[in-house]
CSV table of C-alpha atoms and ligand atoms in Angstrom, one decimal:
chain,number,residue,atom,x,y,z
A,8,MET,CA,-6.7,21.1,-10.7
A,9,ILE,CA,-4.2,18.9,-12.2
A,10,SER,CA,-4.3,18.8,-16.0
A,11,ILE,CA,-3.8,15.4,-17.7
A,12,GLY,CA,-3.2,15.5,-21.5
A,13,PRO,CA,-3.1,12.8,-24.1
A,14,ALA,CA,0.5,12.3,-24.0
A,15,ASP,CA,0.5,12.0,-20.1
A,16,ARG,CA,1.4,8.7,-18.4
A,17,VAL,CA,0.1,8.8,-14.5
A,18,PHE,CA,1.8,6.7,-11.7
A,19,VAL,CA,0.0,6.8,-8.3
A,20,LEU,CA,1.5,5.8,-5.0
A,21,THR,CA,-0.8,5.5,-2.3
A,22,GLY,CA,-0.3,4.9,1.5
A,23,ALA,CA,-2.2,4.4,4.8
A,24,GLY,CA,-3.7,7.7,4.7
A,25,ILE,CA,-6.0,7.0,1.7
A,26,SER,CA,-7.9,4.3,3.7
A,27,ALA,CA,-8.1,6.4,6.9
A,28,GLU,CA,-11.5,7.8,5.7
A,29,SER,CA,-12.7,4.2,5.3
A,30,GLY,CA,-12.1,3.7,9.1
A,31,LEU,CA,-8.5,2.0,8.9
A,32,PRO,CA,-5.9,3.6,11.1
A,33,THR,CA,-2.6,4.8,9.8
A,34,PHE,CA,0.7,4.5,11.9
A,35,ARG,CA,0.9,8.2,12.2
A,36,ALA,CA,-2.5,8.6,13.7
A,37,SER,CA,-1.4,6.7,16.9
A,38,ASP,CA,2.2,7.9,17.3
A,39,GLY,CA,3.9,5.4,15.2
A,40,LEU,CA,1.9,2.4,16.6
A,41,TRP,CA,0.0,0.6,14.2
A,42,ALA,CA,-3.5,-0.5,15.8
A,43,GLY,CA,-1.9,-0.3,19.3
A,44,HIS,CA,1.3,-2.3,18.5
A,45,ARG,CA,4.8,-1.4,18.1
A,46,VAL,CA,5.9,-2.5,14.6
A,47,GLU,CA,8.9,-4.4,15.8
A,48,ASP,CA,6.6,-6.7,17.6
A,49,VAL,CA,4.2,-7.5,14.8
A,50,CYS,CA,5.9,-6.4,11.4
A,51,THR,CA,9.3,-7.9,11.3
A,52,PRO,CA,10.8,-11.2,10.4
A,53,GLU,CA,12.1,-11.5,13.9
A,54,ALA,CA,8.6,-11.0,15.5
A,55,LEU,CA,7.5,-14.0,13.1
A,56,GLU,CA,10.2,-16.1,14.7
A,57,LEU,CA,9.8,-15.1,18.1
A,58,ASN,CA,6.2,-14.7,18.6
A,59,PRO,CA,4.2,-16.1,15.6
A,60,ALA,CA,1.0,-16.2,17.6
A,61,LEU,CA,1.1,-12.5,18.2
A,62,VAL,CA,1.9,-11.9,14.4
A,63,TRP,CA,-1.0,-14.0,13.2
A,64,GLN,CA,-3.3,-12.5,15.9
A,65,PHE,CA,-2.4,-9.1,14.7
A,66,TYR,CA,-2.8,-9.7,11.0
A,67,SER,CA,-6.2,-11.7,11.7
A,68,GLU,CA,-7.5,-8.8,13.3
A,69,ARG,CA,-6.3,-6.6,10.3
A,70,ARG,CA,-8.2,-9.1,8.0
A,71,GLU,CA,-11.4,-8.8,10.2
A,72,GLN,CA,-11.2,-4.8,10.2
A,73,GLY,CA,-10.4,-4.6,6.5
A,74,ALA,CA,-13.4,-7.0,5.5
A,75,LYS,CA,-15.7,-4.5,7.4
A,76,ALA,CA,-14.2,-1.5,5.6
A,77,ALA,CA,-15.7,-0.1,2.3
A,78,PRO,CA,-13.8,1.9,-0.3
A,79,ASN,CA,-14.1,5.7,0.0
A,80,PRO,CA,-14.4,8.4,-2.7
A,81,ALA,CA,-10.7,8.7,-3.1
A,82,HIS,CA,-10.4,4.9,-3.9
A,83,VAL,CA,-13.4,5.5,-6.3
A,84,ALA,CA,-11.6,8.5,-8.0
A,85,LEU,CA,-8.6,6.5,-8.8
A,86,ALA,CA,-10.6,3.7,-10.4
A,87,LYS,CA,-12.4,6.2,-12.5
A,88,LEU,CA,-9.1,7.8,-13.5
A,89,GLU,CA,-7.9,4.3,-14.4
A,90,ALA,CA,-11.0,3.8,-16.6
A,91,GLU,CA,-10.3,7.0,-18.5
A,92,LEU,CA,-6.6,6.5,-19.0
A,93,GLY,CA,-6.4,2.7,-19.5
A,94,ASP,CA,-2.7,1.7,-19.7
A,95,ARG,CA,-1.6,5.2,-19.2
A,96,PHE,CA,-2.6,4.7,-15.7
A,97,PHE,CA,-0.7,2.7,-13.1
A,98,LEU,CA,-1.3,2.3,-9.3
A,99,CYS,CA,1.3,1.3,-6.6
A,100,THR,CA,0.0,0.9,-3.0
A,101,GLN,CA,1.8,0.6,0.1
A,102,ASN,CA,-1.4,-0.6,1.8
A,103,VAL,CA,-2.1,-4.4,2.4
A,104,ASP,CA,-5.9,-3.9,2.3
A,105,ASP,CA,-8.1,-4.5,-0.8
A,106,LEU,CA,-10.1,-1.4,-1.1
A,107,HIS,CA,-8.4,-0.3,-4.4
A,108,GLU,CA,-9.6,-3.5,-6.0
A,109,ARG,CA,-12.9,-3.3,-4.4
A,110,ALA,CA,-13.3,0.2,-5.9
A,111,GLY,CA,-12.5,-1.3,-9.5
A,112,SER,CA,-8.6,-0.5,-9.8
A,113,LYS,CA,-7.1,-3.4,-12.0
A,114,ARG,CA,-3.6,-2.0,-13.0
A,115,LEU,CA,-2.1,-2.0,-9.7
A,116,VAL,CA,0.6,-3.7,-7.5
A,117,HIS,CA,0.7,-4.2,-3.7
A,118,MET,CA,4.5,-3.5,-3.0
A,119,HIS,CA,4.0,-4.4,0.7
A,120,GLY,CA,1.9,-7.5,0.3
A,121,GLU,CA,-1.7,-8.3,0.8
A,122,LEU,CA,-3.8,-9.1,3.8
A,123,ALA,CA,-6.2,-11.6,2.3
A,124,LYS,CA,-3.2,-13.9,1.3
A,125,SER,CA,-0.8,-16.0,2.9
A,126,ARG,CA,2.5,-17.7,1.8
A,127,CYS,CA,5.0,-20.4,2.9
A,128,GLU,CA,7.0,-19.4,6.0
A,129,ASP,CA,10.1,-21.1,4.5
A,130,ASP,CA,9.7,-19.5,1.0
A,131,CYS,CA,9.8,-22.7,-0.5
A,132,GLY,CA,8.7,-21.4,-3.9
A,133,GLU,CA,5.0,-22.1,-3.7
A,134,LEU,CA,2.9,-19.1,-4.8
A,135,PRO,CA,0.8,-17.2,-2.2
A,136,VAL,CA,-2.6,-18.4,-1.7
A,137,GLU,CA,-5.9,-16.5,-1.0
A,138,ASP,CA,-6.6,-16.8,2.6
A,139,HIS,CA,-9.5,-14.4,4.5
A,140,THR,CA,-9.2,-16.5,7.5
A,141,VAL,CA,-9.4,-14.9,11.0
A,142,TYR,CA,-7.4,-17.3,13.0
A,143,LYS,CA,-8.4,-17.6,16.6
A,144,SER,CA,-5.0,-19.5,17.7
A,145,LEU,CA,-1.9,-20.6,15.9
A,146,ASP,CA,-2.7,-24.2,15.8
A,147,GLU,CA,-5.4,-23.3,13.2
A,148,VAL,CA,-2.9,-21.5,10.8
A,149,GLY,CA,-2.7,-23.9,7.7
A,150,ARG,CA,0.4,-25.5,6.3
A,151,CYS,CA,2.1,-25.2,2.8
A,152,LYS,CA,2.4,-28.1,0.6
A,153,CYS,CA,5.9,-28.4,1.8
A,154,GLY,CA,4.9,-28.8,5.4
A,155,ALA,CA,6.0,-25.4,6.6
A,156,ARG,CA,3.6,-23.1,8.5
A,157,LEU,CA,1.9,-20.4,6.4
A,158,ARG,CA,2.8,-16.8,7.2
A,159,PRO,CA,0.9,-13.5,6.2
A,160,HIS,CA,1.8,-12.4,2.7
A,161,ILE,CA,3.0,-9.2,4.0
A,162,VAL,CA,6.3,-7.4,3.5
A,163,PHE,CA,7.8,-7.0,6.9
A,164,PHE,CA,10.4,-4.3,7.7
A,165,GLY,CA,13.8,-5.3,6.6
A,166,GLU,CA,12.3,-7.5,3.7
A,167,ILE,CA,12.4,-6.5,-0.1
A,168,PRO,CA,9.4,-4.9,-1.3
A,169,LEU,CA,7.5,-6.8,-4.2
A,170,GLU,CA,7.5,-6.0,-7.9
A,171,MET,CA,10.3,-3.5,-7.8
A,172,ASP,CA,11.2,-3.9,-11.4
A,173,ARG,CA,7.9,-3.3,-12.8
A,174,ILE,CA,7.5,-0.2,-10.4
A,175,GLN,CA,10.7,1.2,-11.5
A,176,ARG,CA,9.7,0.9,-15.2
A,177,GLU,CA,6.5,2.4,-14.7
A,178,ILE,CA,8.1,5.4,-12.9
A,179,ALA,CA,10.6,5.9,-15.5
A,180,ARG,CA,8.0,6.5,-18.2
A,181,ALA,CA,5.6,8.4,-16.0
A,182,THR,CA,5.1,12.2,-17.0
A,183,LEU,CA,2.9,12.8,-13.8
A,184,MET,CA,3.4,11.1,-10.3
A,185,VAL,CA,0.5,11.5,-8.0
A,186,VAL,CA,1.2,10.5,-4.3
A,187,VAL,CA,-1.6,10.2,-1.6
A,188,GLY,CA,-1.6,9.7,2.1
A,189,THR,CA,1.9,8.5,2.9
A,190,SER,CA,4.1,10.1,5.4
A,191,GLY,CA,7.2,9.7,3.2
A,192,SER,CA,9.0,7.8,6.1
A,193,VAL,CA,9.0,4.2,4.6
A,194,TYR,CA,11.7,3.4,2.1
A,195,PRO,CA,12.1,2.8,-1.0
A,196,ALA,CA,8.5,4.3,-1.4
A,197,ALA,CA,9.6,7.7,0.1
A,198,ASN,CA,12.2,7.5,-2.8
A,199,PHE,CA,9.9,7.4,-5.6
A,200,VAL,CA,9.2,11.0,-5.9
A,201,HIS,CA,12.9,11.6,-6.5
A,202,TRP,CA,13.1,8.9,-9.1
A,203,ALA,CA,10.1,10.5,-11.0
A,204,ARG,CA,11.5,14.0,-11.0
A,205,GLN,CA,14.9,12.5,-12.2
A,206,ALA,CA,12.7,11.1,-15.2
A,207,GLY,CA,11.2,14.7,-15.7
A,208,ALA,CA,7.8,14.0,-14.2
A,209,ARG,CA,5.5,16.5,-12.5
A,210,THR,CA,5.0,15.3,-8.9
A,211,VAL,CA,1.9,16.0,-6.7
A,212,TYR,CA,1.1,15.2,-3.0
A,213,ILE,CA,-2.3,14.8,-1.6
A,214,GLY,CA,-2.8,14.7,2.2
A,215,PRO,CA,-3.9,16.8,5.2
A,216,GLU,CA,-0.4,17.6,6.2
A,217,PRO,CA,2.9,17.6,4.3
A,218,PRO,CA,5.1,14.5,4.1
A,219,LEU,CA,8.5,14.3,5.6
A,220,ASN,CA,9.7,14.5,1.6
A,221,ALA,CA,7.5,17.5,1.0
A,222,HIS,CA,10.4,19.4,-0.6
A,223,ALA,CA,10.7,17.0,-3.5
A,224,PHE,CA,7.2,17.7,-4.8
A,225,THR,CA,6.2,20.3,-7.5
A,226,ASN,CA,2.9,20.6,-5.8
A,227,VAL,CA,1.4,19.7,-2.5
A,228,VAL,CA,-2.2,19.8,-2.0
A,229,GLU,CA,-3.3,19.9,1.6
A,230,GLY,CA,-6.7,18.1,2.3
A,231,LYS,CA,-8.3,14.8,2.8
A,232,ALA,CA,-7.9,12.3,0.1
A,233,GLY,CA,-11.6,11.6,-0.2
A,234,GLU,CA,-12.4,15.2,-0.7
A,235,VAL,CA,-9.6,16.4,-2.9
A,236,LEU,CA,-9.1,13.5,-5.3
A,237,PRO,CA,-12.8,13.5,-6.9
A,238,GLU,CA,-12.4,17.0,-8.0
A,239,LEU,CA,-8.6,17.1,-8.8
A,240,PHE,CA,-8.0,15.9,-12.4
A,241,GLU,CA,-8.9,17.7,-15.5
A,242,LEU,CA,-8.6,15.5,-18.6
A,243,SER,CA,-7.9,16.9,-22.2
B,19,NAD,P1,1.8,6.4,7.6
B,19,NAD,O1,0.7,6.0,8.8
B,19,NAD,O2,3.2,6.6,8.1
B,19,NAD,O3,1.2,8.0,7.3
B,19,NAD,C1,-0.2,8.2,6.8
B,19,NAD,C2,-0.1,9.4,6.1
B,19,NAD,O4,-1.6,9.6,5.7
B,19,NAD,C3,0.2,10.6,7.0
B,19,NAD,O5,1.2,11.4,6.2
B,19,NAD,C4,-1.2,11.4,7.1
B,19,NAD,O6,-1.0,13.0,7.2
B,19,NAD,C5,-1.8,10.9,5.9
B,19,NAD,N1,-3.4,11.0,6.0
B,19,NAD,C6,-4.1,10.9,7.2
B,19,NAD,N2,-5.5,10.9,6.9
B,19,NAD,C7,-5.4,11.1,5.5
B,19,NAD,C8,-6.6,11.4,4.5
B,19,NAD,N3,-7.9,11.4,5.0
B,19,NAD,N4,-6.3,11.6,3.3
B,19,NAD,C9,-5.0,11.6,2.8
B,19,NAD,N5,-3.9,11.4,3.7
B,19,NAD,C10,-4.3,11.3,4.9
B,19,NAD,O7,1.5,5.6,6.3
B,19,NAD,P2,2.5,5.1,5.2
B,19,NAD,O8,3.2,6.2,4.8
B,19,NAD,O9,1.4,4.4,4.2
B,19,NAD,O10,3.4,4.0,5.8
B,19,NAD,C11,2.9,3.0,6.7
B,19,NAD,C12,2.9,1.6,6.3
B,19,NAD,O11,2.1,1.0,7.1
B,19,NAD,C13,2.7,1.2,4.9
B,19,NAD,O12,3.8,0.4,4.4
B,19,NAD,C14,1.6,0.2,4.9
B,19,NAD,O13,1.9,-1.0,4.4
B,19,NAD,C15,1.2,0.0,6.2
B,19,NAD,N6,-0.2,0.3,6.8
B,19,NAD,C16,-1.1,0.0,5.9
B,19,NAD,C17,-2.4,0.1,6.4
B,19,NAD,C18,-3.5,-0.3,5.2
B,19,NAD,O14,-3.3,-1.4,4.3
B,19,NAD,N7,-4.8,0.4,5.4
B,19,NAD,C19,-2.8,0.8,7.4
B,19,NAD,C20,-1.6,1.1,8.2
B,19,NAD,C21,-0.3,0.9,8.0
């Protein structure tokens, strides 16, 4: 049990592991491949330049798979915790699926982007647009108002994660950091636990195996998110 008192502020970081029980594969589960692909081939600016058809095929498949998945008890437990804590709760997810929103989470940021959005490939300044389309070929992919092709609203490896200022502010004022289902291998997210400890927070990890940065946590709870999270928090 993790106790949460009236003075606590909770920052939650989630990774691919929280969606594993919803049937969405993690990287780790398939030896560093994401759904059978090397990340270099589908998740980098170079891949988008060299083979946009493959990148769009990959993210179209992820859209199709994500739409079929449903939130699991771990997503629901975090939405319930937010309902109890209000603005003393903040959720940062590395996931690009929308299972947290569909479970009811509201105070959240997607630091690595969102599957159900697209944006201008040339970064002309137009905001990302909602886009659930499963494209069958590159010719079908829409255009931005400026004329450039749309790209998935995904932070590729080598690109800067979104909303880092807000994330850093929230970590600095958190008294408890809860990290769920992330291998601790993708930066800067793997550093959040260090920033939280520097700010004096308790830090808890939940997942079936210790992450690479396990030494930085005050507590590691080994288990599946959907089994552990619904019973984990004790509010006073
Ligand atoms: P990762 O694949 O590197 O690690 C997954 C972690 O989840 C592992 O440590 C594993 O032990 C843990 N895990 C497996 N089953 C679990 C369960 N039932 N409960 C709790 N934990 C469980 O994932 P990562 O660290 O999030 O990094 C991968 C990157 O890939 C992220 O940046 C993310 O954007 C992207 N990604 C997203 C999705 C998604 O949106 N659902 C899926 C795959 C990858």
